[in-house]
Amino acid sequence: MADRPLGADPAPRAFVTGWPVSHSRSPMIHGHWLQKYGLRGAYVKHPCTAEDLAGFLTDLADAGFVGGNVTIPHKEAAFALADHADDTAKRLGAANTVWLHDGALHVSNTDGYGFAQNLAESVSDWNASERLERGALVLGAGGAARAIVDCLKQQGFSTVYIANRTLAKANALAAEFGSPCTAISMEDIPDRASNVSLIVNTTSLGMEGTAQAAESPVDLSGFSEDTIVNDIVYTPLITPLLKQATKLGMTPVDGLGMLLHQAVPGFERWFGVRPEVTSELRALVVADLGDAK
Ligand code: NAP
């Protein structure tokens, strides 16, 4: 980068904060875009404890930041600290993207956007009316499930079944989001949800490095061949669930695109260019994940 004269505007700096953030791929994604578009700026990891979060977010400008990403476990706290939240963040009560505007802290939640963009890029008719009518099944009721349930409801799915190991959590999520969300037990899936057009795994089953790495959250054999099966777990890229879907002739969609697309709105806010999710970026992250299958 060329030297700048004294007194020139400082280059915009953005961050990812969480506890921990050492595993985050966000610096790689945003660093790639900064370089690709020839922009001045930086994106850095800023680990922050729960105790230090309020001080950090209220002094962003002093620390030279224009905004950043917030990840586990600070998404709810970041929302609570905001001066302005957009509608999505309000519905979710959680934020993953923050920025300063006229000195005020603005927040949004782009997880649902990333999820939807990934599906749209992979299957052009994922939200066609016939598919909306058949409904969707969400496996899991944790943090990631919230953004996905909200997104599916906003898209207009006629029914959004939520199935979870701990049924009470599925009940709570369905009650919070209301119609068309319905909680069901894992055992009830074959009887009640086998006609859905879309299945989304948001449980951590199948994630490498865990005791459940070889497990699939559901047996897909009773579902229609035209079912779209999306696993948001992206380590490994091809999970046991996606292997099962491929074997049965269904349409598998991996979770990496969700991670890449959720980063787009933040980058545009902080650095002024709407970046593209390209195969080049995807390959860079896949290589970093050590899973170029
Ligand atoms: P979370 O809040 O901890 O929720 C975990 C979910 O997995 C819960 O529904 C939990 O069920 C279920 N679960 C965990 N162990 C299980 C087991 N042994 N058997 C059955 N169910 C089990 O986690 P999260 O933040 O939602 O994240 C979930 C996954 O999504 C992670 O693998 C994460 O990496 C991935 N993710 C991907 C993206 C992306 O951009 N692609 C974004 C966010 C998250 P109980 O309620 O019964 O405990």
CSV table of C-alpha atoms and ligand atoms in Angstrom, one decimal:
chain,number,residue,atom,x,y,z
A,1,MET,CA,0.0,0.0,0.0
A,2,ALA,CA,1.3,3.5,-0.9
A,3,ASP,CA,2.4,5.9,1.9
A,4,ARG,CA,-0.3,8.4,2.7
A,5,PRO,CA,0.5,12.1,3.4
A,6,LEU,CA,0.2,13.1,7.1
A,7,GLY,CA,-3.4,14.2,7.9
A,8,ALA,CA,-5.0,12.0,5.3
A,9,ASP,CA,-8.1,10.0,6.3
A,10,PRO,CA,-7.1,6.9,8.2
A,11,ALA,CA,-7.7,3.6,6.4
A,12,PRO,CA,-11.0,2.0,7.7
A,13,ARG,CA,-10.5,-0.8,10.2
A,14,ALA,CA,-13.0,-3.5,11.0
A,15,PHE,CA,-12.8,-6.5,13.4
A,16,VAL,CA,-14.3,-9.8,14.4
A,17,THR,CA,-14.9,-10.1,18.1
A,18,GLY,CA,-15.9,-13.0,20.2
A,19,TRP,CA,-14.4,-15.3,22.9
A,20,PRO,CA,-12.5,-17.0,21.4
A,21,VAL,CA,-12.0,-15.8,17.8
A,22,SER,CA,-8.8,-17.6,17.0
A,23,HIS,CA,-10.8,-20.1,14.8
A,24,SER,CA,-12.5,-17.3,12.8
A,25,ARG,CA,-12.2,-17.4,9.0
A,26,SER,CA,-13.6,-13.8,8.7
A,27,PRO,CA,-10.1,-12.1,8.5
A,28,MET,CA,-9.3,-14.4,5.5
A,29,ILE,CA,-12.6,-13.6,3.7
A,30,HIS,CA,-12.4,-9.8,4.3
A,31,GLY,CA,-8.6,-9.7,3.7
A,32,HIS,CA,-9.2,-11.4,0.3
A,33,TRP,CA,-11.8,-8.8,-0.7
A,34,LEU,CA,-9.7,-5.8,0.5
A,35,GLN,CA,-6.8,-7.1,-1.7
A,36,LYS,CA,-9.1,-8.0,-4.6
A,37,TYR,CA,-10.7,-4.6,-4.8
A,38,GLY,CA,-7.5,-2.7,-4.1
A,39,LEU,CA,-8.9,-1.0,-1.0
A,40,ARG,CA,-7.1,0.7,1.9
A,41,GLY,CA,-8.2,-0.9,5.1
A,42,ALA,CA,-7.8,-3.7,7.6
A,43,TYR,CA,-9.8,-6.4,9.2
A,44,VAL,CA,-8.4,-7.9,12.4
A,45,LYS,CA,-9.3,-10.4,15.2
A,46,HIS,CA,-10.2,-8.7,18.4
A,47,PRO,CA,-10.8,-11.2,21.2
A,48,CYS,CA,-13.0,-9.8,23.9
A,49,THR,CA,-14.4,-11.2,27.2
A,50,ALA,CA,-18.0,-10.6,28.1
A,51,GLU,CA,-16.8,-8.2,30.8
A,52,ASP,CA,-14.9,-6.1,28.2
A,53,LEU,CA,-17.5,-6.1,25.4
A,54,ALA,CA,-19.5,-3.0,26.4
A,55,GLY,CA,-16.4,-0.9,26.8
A,56,PHE,CA,-15.1,-2.1,23.4
A,57,LEU,CA,-18.3,-1.5,21.5
A,58,THR,CA,-18.9,1.9,23.0
A,59,ASP,CA,-15.4,3.1,22.2
A,60,LEU,CA,-15.1,1.8,18.7
A,61,ALA,CA,-14.3,5.1,17.1
A,62,ASP,CA,-11.5,5.8,19.6
A,63,ALA,CA,-10.0,2.5,18.8
A,64,GLY,CA,-10.0,3.4,15.1
A,65,PHE,CA,-12.7,1.0,14.0
A,66,VAL,CA,-15.6,1.7,11.6
A,67,GLY,CA,-17.4,-1.5,12.6
A,68,GLY,CA,-17.0,-5.3,12.6
A,69,ASN,CA,-18.5,-8.7,13.2
A,70,VAL,CA,-19.6,-10.2,16.5
A,71,THR,CA,-19.6,-13.9,17.1
A,72,ILE,CA,-20.3,-16.4,19.9
A,73,PRO,CA,-20.9,-15.7,22.7
A,74,HIS,CA,-21.5,-11.9,22.2
A,75,LYS,CA,-24.3,-11.7,19.6
A,76,GLU,CA,-27.1,-11.0,22.1
A,77,ALA,CA,-25.0,-8.6,24.1
A,78,ALA,CA,-24.1,-6.6,21.0
A,79,PHE,CA,-27.7,-6.3,20.1
A,80,ALA,CA,-28.5,-5.0,23.6
A,81,LEU,CA,-25.7,-2.4,23.4
A,82,ALA,CA,-26.9,-1.0,20.0
A,83,ASP,CA,-28.3,2.5,19.5
A,84,HIS,CA,-30.1,1.3,16.3
A,85,ALA,CA,-31.0,-2.3,15.3
A,86,ASP,CA,-32.5,-3.3,11.9
A,87,ASP,CA,-35.7,-5.4,11.7
A,88,THR,CA,-33.8,-8.7,11.4
A,89,ALA,CA,-31.7,-8.1,14.4
A,90,LYS,CA,-34.8,-7.0,16.4
A,91,ARG,CA,-36.6,-10.2,15.4
A,92,LEU,CA,-33.6,-12.3,16.5
A,93,GLY,CA,-32.5,-10.3,19.5
A,94,ALA,CA,-29.0,-10.9,18.3
A,95,ALA,CA,-26.4,-9.1,16.1
A,96,ASN,CA,-23.5,-10.3,14.0
A,97,THR,CA,-22.6,-7.1,12.2
A,98,VAL,CA,-22.1,-3.7,13.7
A,99,TRP,CA,-21.1,-0.3,12.3
A,100,LEU,CA,-20.9,3.3,13.3
A,101,HIS,CA,-23.0,5.9,11.7
A,102,ASP,CA,-23.0,9.5,12.9
A,103,GLY,CA,-21.4,8.3,16.1
A,104,ALA,CA,-24.2,5.8,16.8
A,105,LEU,CA,-23.8,2.0,17.0
A,106,HIS,CA,-25.9,0.3,14.4
A,107,VAL,CA,-26.4,-3.5,14.3
A,108,SER,CA,-27.8,-6.1,11.9
A,109,ASN,CA,-27.9,-9.9,11.7
A,110,THR,CA,-26.8,-11.3,8.3
A,111,ASP,CA,-26.8,-15.0,9.1
A,112,GLY,CA,-30.3,-15.5,7.5
A,113,TYR,CA,-29.2,-13.5,4.5
A,114,GLY,CA,-26.1,-15.7,4.1
A,115,PHE,CA,-28.2,-18.8,4.4
A,116,ALA,CA,-30.7,-17.7,1.8
A,117,GLN,CA,-28.1,-16.5,-0.6
A,118,ASN,CA,-26.2,-19.8,-0.4
A,119,LEU,CA,-29.4,-21.7,-1.2
A,120,ALA,CA,-30.3,-19.3,-4.0
A,121,GLU,CA,-26.9,-19.7,-5.6
A,122,SER,CA,-27.0,-23.5,-5.3
A,123,VAL,CA,-30.7,-24.3,-6.3
A,124,SER,CA,-32.5,-21.6,-8.3
A,125,ASP,CA,-36.0,-22.8,-7.4
A,126,TRP,CA,-35.4,-23.4,-3.7
A,127,ASN,CA,-38.1,-20.9,-2.8
A,128,ALA,CA,-40.5,-21.5,-5.7
A,129,SER,CA,-44.1,-21.5,-4.6
A,130,GLU,CA,-44.6,-25.3,-4.8
A,131,ARG,CA,-41.6,-25.7,-2.5
A,132,LEU,CA,-42.8,-23.0,-0.1
A,133,GLU,CA,-46.1,-24.9,0.0
A,134,ARG,CA,-44.5,-28.2,1.0
A,135,GLY,CA,-42.7,-26.6,4.0
A,136,ALA,CA,-39.3,-27.0,5.5
A,137,LEU,CA,-37.7,-29.0,8.3
A,138,VAL,CA,-35.1,-27.4,10.6
A,139,LEU,CA,-33.0,-29.9,12.7
A,140,GLY,CA,-31.7,-28.2,15.9
A,141,ALA,CA,-32.9,-25.3,18.0
A,142,GLY,CA,-29.7,-23.5,19.0
A,143,GLY,CA,-28.3,-20.1,18.0
A,144,ALA,CA,-27.9,-20.8,14.3
A,145,ALA,CA,-31.4,-22.3,14.1
A,146,ARG,CA,-33.0,-19.0,15.2
A,147,ALA,CA,-31.7,-17.1,12.1
A,148,ILE,CA,-32.7,-19.9,9.8
A,149,VAL,CA,-36.2,-20.4,11.2
A,150,ASP,CA,-36.7,-16.6,10.9
A,151,CYS,CA,-35.5,-16.6,7.4
A,152,LEU,CA,-37.7,-19.5,6.3
A,153,LYS,CA,-40.7,-17.8,7.9
A,154,GLN,CA,-39.9,-14.5,6.1
A,155,GLN,CA,-39.5,-16.4,2.8
A,156,GLY,CA,-43.1,-17.7,3.2
A,157,PHE,CA,-42.7,-21.5,3.9
A,158,SER,CA,-46.2,-22.7,4.7
A,159,THR,CA,-44.8,-24.8,7.6
A,160,VAL,CA,-41.4,-24.7,9.3
A,161,TYR,CA,-41.0,-27.8,11.4
A,162,ILE,CA,-38.4,-27.6,14.2
A,163,ALA,CA,-37.1,-30.9,15.5
A,164,ASN,CA,-34.5,-31.1,18.2
A,165,ARG,CA,-32.9,-33.6,20.6
A,166,THR,CA,-34.2,-31.5,23.5
A,167,LEU,CA,-37.9,-31.0,22.5
A,168,ALA,CA,-38.4,-28.2,25.0
A,169,LYS,CA,-36.0,-26.0,23.1
A,170,ALA,CA,-37.8,-26.7,19.8
A,171,ASN,CA,-41.1,-25.8,21.6
A,172,ALA,CA,-39.6,-22.6,22.9
A,173,LEU,CA,-38.3,-21.6,19.4
A,174,ALA,CA,-41.6,-22.4,17.7
A,175,ALA,CA,-43.5,-20.5,20.3
A,176,GLU,CA,-41.3,-17.4,20.0
A,177,PHE,CA,-41.6,-17.2,16.2
A,178,GLY,CA,-45.2,-18.4,16.0
A,179,SER,CA,-47.0,-19.5,12.9
A,180,PRO,CA,-45.9,-21.2,10.6
A,181,CYS,CA,-43.4,-22.8,13.0
A,182,THR,CA,-44.2,-26.1,14.6
A,183,ALA,CA,-42.1,-28.1,17.0
A,184,ILE,CA,-41.9,-31.8,16.6
A,185,SER,CA,-39.9,-34.6,18.2
A,186,MET,CA,-37.1,-36.3,16.3
A,187,GLU,CA,-39.2,-39.5,16.4
A,188,ASP,CA,-42.2,-37.7,14.7
A,189,ILE,CA,-40.2,-36.6,11.7
A,190,PRO,CA,-41.1,-39.6,9.4
A,191,ASP,CA,-44.8,-39.2,10.0
A,192,ARG,CA,-45.1,-35.5,10.1
A,193,ALA,CA,-42.4,-33.9,8.0
A,194,SER,CA,-41.5,-36.3,5.2
A,195,ASN,CA,-43.1,-34.2,2.5
A,196,VAL,CA,-41.0,-31.1,3.1
A,197,SER,CA,-39.0,-29.6,0.1
A,198,LEU,CA,-36.1,-28.5,2.3
A,199,ILE,CA,-34.2,-29.9,5.2
A,200,VAL,CA,-31.6,-27.8,7.1
A,201,ASN,CA,-29.3,-29.3,9.7
A,202,THR,CA,-28.3,-26.8,12.3
A,203,THR,CA,-27.2,-29.3,14.9
A,204,SER,CA,-23.5,-29.9,15.4
A,205,LEU,CA,-23.9,-33.6,14.5
A,206,GLY,CA,-21.4,-34.5,11.7
A,207,MET,CA,-18.9,-31.8,12.7
A,208,GLU,CA,-15.3,-33.0,12.6
A,209,GLY,CA,-13.3,-33.1,15.8
A,210,THR,CA,-16.4,-34.1,17.8
A,211,ALA,CA,-17.5,-37.4,19.2
A,212,GLN,CA,-20.5,-37.2,16.7
A,213,ALA,CA,-18.4,-36.6,13.6
A,214,ALA,CA,-19.7,-39.8,11.9
A,215,GLU,CA,-23.4,-39.2,12.8
A,216,SER,CA,-26.3,-37.9,10.7
A,217,PRO,CA,-29.1,-36.1,12.5
A,218,VAL,CA,-31.8,-37.8,10.5
A,219,ASP,CA,-32.5,-40.8,8.2
A,220,LEU,CA,-33.3,-39.4,4.8
A,221,SER,CA,-34.7,-42.5,3.3
A,222,GLY,CA,-38.4,-41.6,3.7
A,223,PHE,CA,-38.1,-38.2,2.0
A,224,SER,CA,-38.8,-37.4,-1.6
A,225,GLU,CA,-35.9,-37.5,-4.1
A,226,ASP,CA,-36.4,-33.8,-5.0
A,227,THR,CA,-35.7,-32.7,-1.4
A,228,ILE,CA,-33.0,-30.1,-0.9
A,229,VAL,CA,-30.7,-31.0,2.0
A,230,ASN,CA,-28.6,-28.2,3.4
A,231,ASP,CA,-26.1,-28.8,6.2
A,232,ILE,CA,-24.8,-25.6,7.7
A,233,VAL,CA,-21.9,-27.6,9.3
A,234,TYR,CA,-19.0,-26.9,6.9
A,235,THR,CA,-16.2,-28.8,8.6
A,236,PRO,CA,-16.1,-31.2,6.9
A,237,LEU,CA,-17.6,-29.7,3.7
A,238,ILE,CA,-19.3,-33.0,2.9
A,239,THR,CA,-20.9,-34.2,6.1
A,240,PRO,CA,-22.5,-37.6,6.7
A,241,LEU,CA,-25.9,-36.1,6.1
A,242,LEU,CA,-24.9,-34.7,2.7
A,243,LYS,CA,-23.3,-38.0,1.7
A,244,GLN,CA,-26.6,-39.7,2.5
A,245,ALA,CA,-28.5,-37.1,0.5
A,246,THR,CA,-26.2,-37.6,-2.5
A,247,LYS,CA,-26.6,-41.4,-2.3
A,248,LEU,CA,-30.4,-41.0,-2.4
A,249,GLY,CA,-30.4,-38.7,-5.4
A,250,MET,CA,-31.4,-35.6,-3.4
A,251,THR,CA,-29.9,-32.1,-3.8
A,252,PRO,CA,-27.1,-31.6,-1.2
A,253,VAL,CA,-26.0,-28.0,-0.3
A,254,ASP,CA,-23.0,-27.5,1.9
A,255,GLY,CA,-22.7,-24.7,4.6
A,256,LEU,CA,-19.6,-22.9,3.4
A,257,GLY,CA,-21.6,-20.5,1.2
A,258,MET,CA,-23.6,-19.3,4.2
A,259,LEU,CA,-20.4,-18.3,5.9
A,260,LEU,CA,-19.1,-16.5,2.8
A,261,HIS,CA,-22.4,-14.7,2.0
A,262,GLN,CA,-23.1,-13.5,5.5
A,263,ALA,CA,-19.9,-11.5,5.3
A,264,VAL,CA,-21.1,-9.4,2.2
A,265,PRO,CA,-23.3,-6.7,3.8
A,266,GLY,CA,-20.7,-5.9,6.5
A,267,PHE,CA,-17.9,-5.5,4.1
A,268,GLU,CA,-20.0,-3.1,2.0
A,269,ARG,CA,-20.9,-1.0,5.1
A,270,TRP,CA,-17.3,-0.7,6.3
A,271,PHE,CA,-15.3,-0.5,3.1
A,272,GLY,CA,-17.9,0.9,0.6
A,273,VAL,CA,-17.8,-1.9,-2.1
A,274,ARG,CA,-20.3,-4.7,-2.4
A,275,PRO,CA,-18.0,-7.7,-2.7
A,276,GLU,CA,-18.6,-10.9,-4.7
A,277,VAL,CA,-18.6,-14.4,-3.4
A,278,THR,CA,-16.5,-16.2,-6.1
A,279,SER,CA,-15.2,-19.7,-6.6
A,280,GLU,CA,-11.7,-18.2,-6.0
A,281,LEU,CA,-12.7,-17.1,-2.5
A,282,ARG,CA,-14.4,-20.4,-1.8
A,283,ALA,CA,-11.3,-22.3,-2.9
A,284,LEU,CA,-9.2,-20.2,-0.6
A,285,VAL,CA,-11.3,-21.0,2.5
A,286,VAL,CA,-11.7,-24.7,1.5
A,287,ALA,CA,-7.9,-24.9,1.3
A,288,ASP,CA,-7.6,-23.3,4.8
A,289,LEU,CA,-10.1,-25.7,6.2
A,290,GLY,CA,-7.9,-28.5,4.9
A,291,ASP,CA,-10.8,-30.2,3.2
A,292,ALA,CA,-10.5,-29.6,-0.6
A,293,LYS,CA,-12.8,-32.6,-1.4
B,1,NAP,P1,-25.7,-24.4,19.5
B,1,NAP,O1,-26.5,-23.1,19.8
B,1,NAP,O2,-24.8,-24.9,20.5
B,1,NAP,O3,-26.8,-25.5,19.1
B,1,NAP,C1,-26.4,-26.8,18.9
B,1,NAP,C2,-27.6,-27.7,18.4
B,1,NAP,O4,-27.0,-29.0,18.1
B,1,NAP,C3,-28.7,-27.8,19.4
B,1,NAP,O5,-29.9,-28.0,18.7
B,1,NAP,C4,-28.3,-29.2,20.1
B,1,NAP,O6,-29.4,-29.9,20.6
B,1,NAP,C5,-27.8,-30.0,18.9
B,1,NAP,N1,-26.9,-31.0,19.3
B,1,NAP,C6,-25.6,-30.9,19.8
B,1,NAP,N2,-25.1,-32.1,20.1
B,1,NAP,C7,-26.1,-33.0,19.8
B,1,NAP,C8,-26.2,-34.4,19.8
B,1,NAP,N3,-25.2,-35.2,20.3
B,1,NAP,N4,-27.3,-35.1,19.4
B,1,NAP,C9,-28.3,-34.3,18.9
B,1,NAP,N5,-28.3,-33.0,18.8
B,1,NAP,C10,-27.2,-32.3,19.3
B,1,NAP,O7,-24.8,-24.2,18.2
B,1,NAP,P2,-25.1,-23.2,16.9
B,1,NAP,O8,-24.4,-21.9,17.2
B,1,NAP,O9,-26.5,-23.2,16.6
B,1,NAP,O10,-24.3,-23.9,15.8
B,1,NAP,C11,-24.6,-25.2,15.3
B,1,NAP,C12,-23.7,-25.7,14.1
B,1,NAP,O11,-23.9,-24.8,13.0
B,1,NAP,C13,-22.2,-25.6,14.4
B,1,NAP,O12,-21.7,-26.8,13.9
B,1,NAP,C14,-21.7,-24.4,13.7
B,1,NAP,O13,-20.4,-24.5,13.3
B,1,NAP,C15,-22.7,-24.3,12.5
B,1,NAP,N6,-22.8,-23.0,12.0
B,1,NAP,C16,-22.6,-22.7,10.7
B,1,NAP,C17,-22.7,-21.5,10.2
B,1,NAP,C18,-22.4,-21.2,8.7
B,1,NAP,O14,-22.2,-20.0,8.4
B,1,NAP,N7,-22.4,-22.2,7.9
B,1,NAP,C19,-23.2,-20.4,11.0
B,1,NAP,C20,-23.5,-20.7,12.3
B,1,NAP,C21,-23.3,-22.0,12.8
B,1,NAP,P3,-29.9,-29.7,22.2
B,1,NAP,O15,-30.7,-28.4,22.2
B,1,NAP,O16,-30.6,-30.9,22.4
B,1,NAP,O17,-28.6,-29.6,23.0
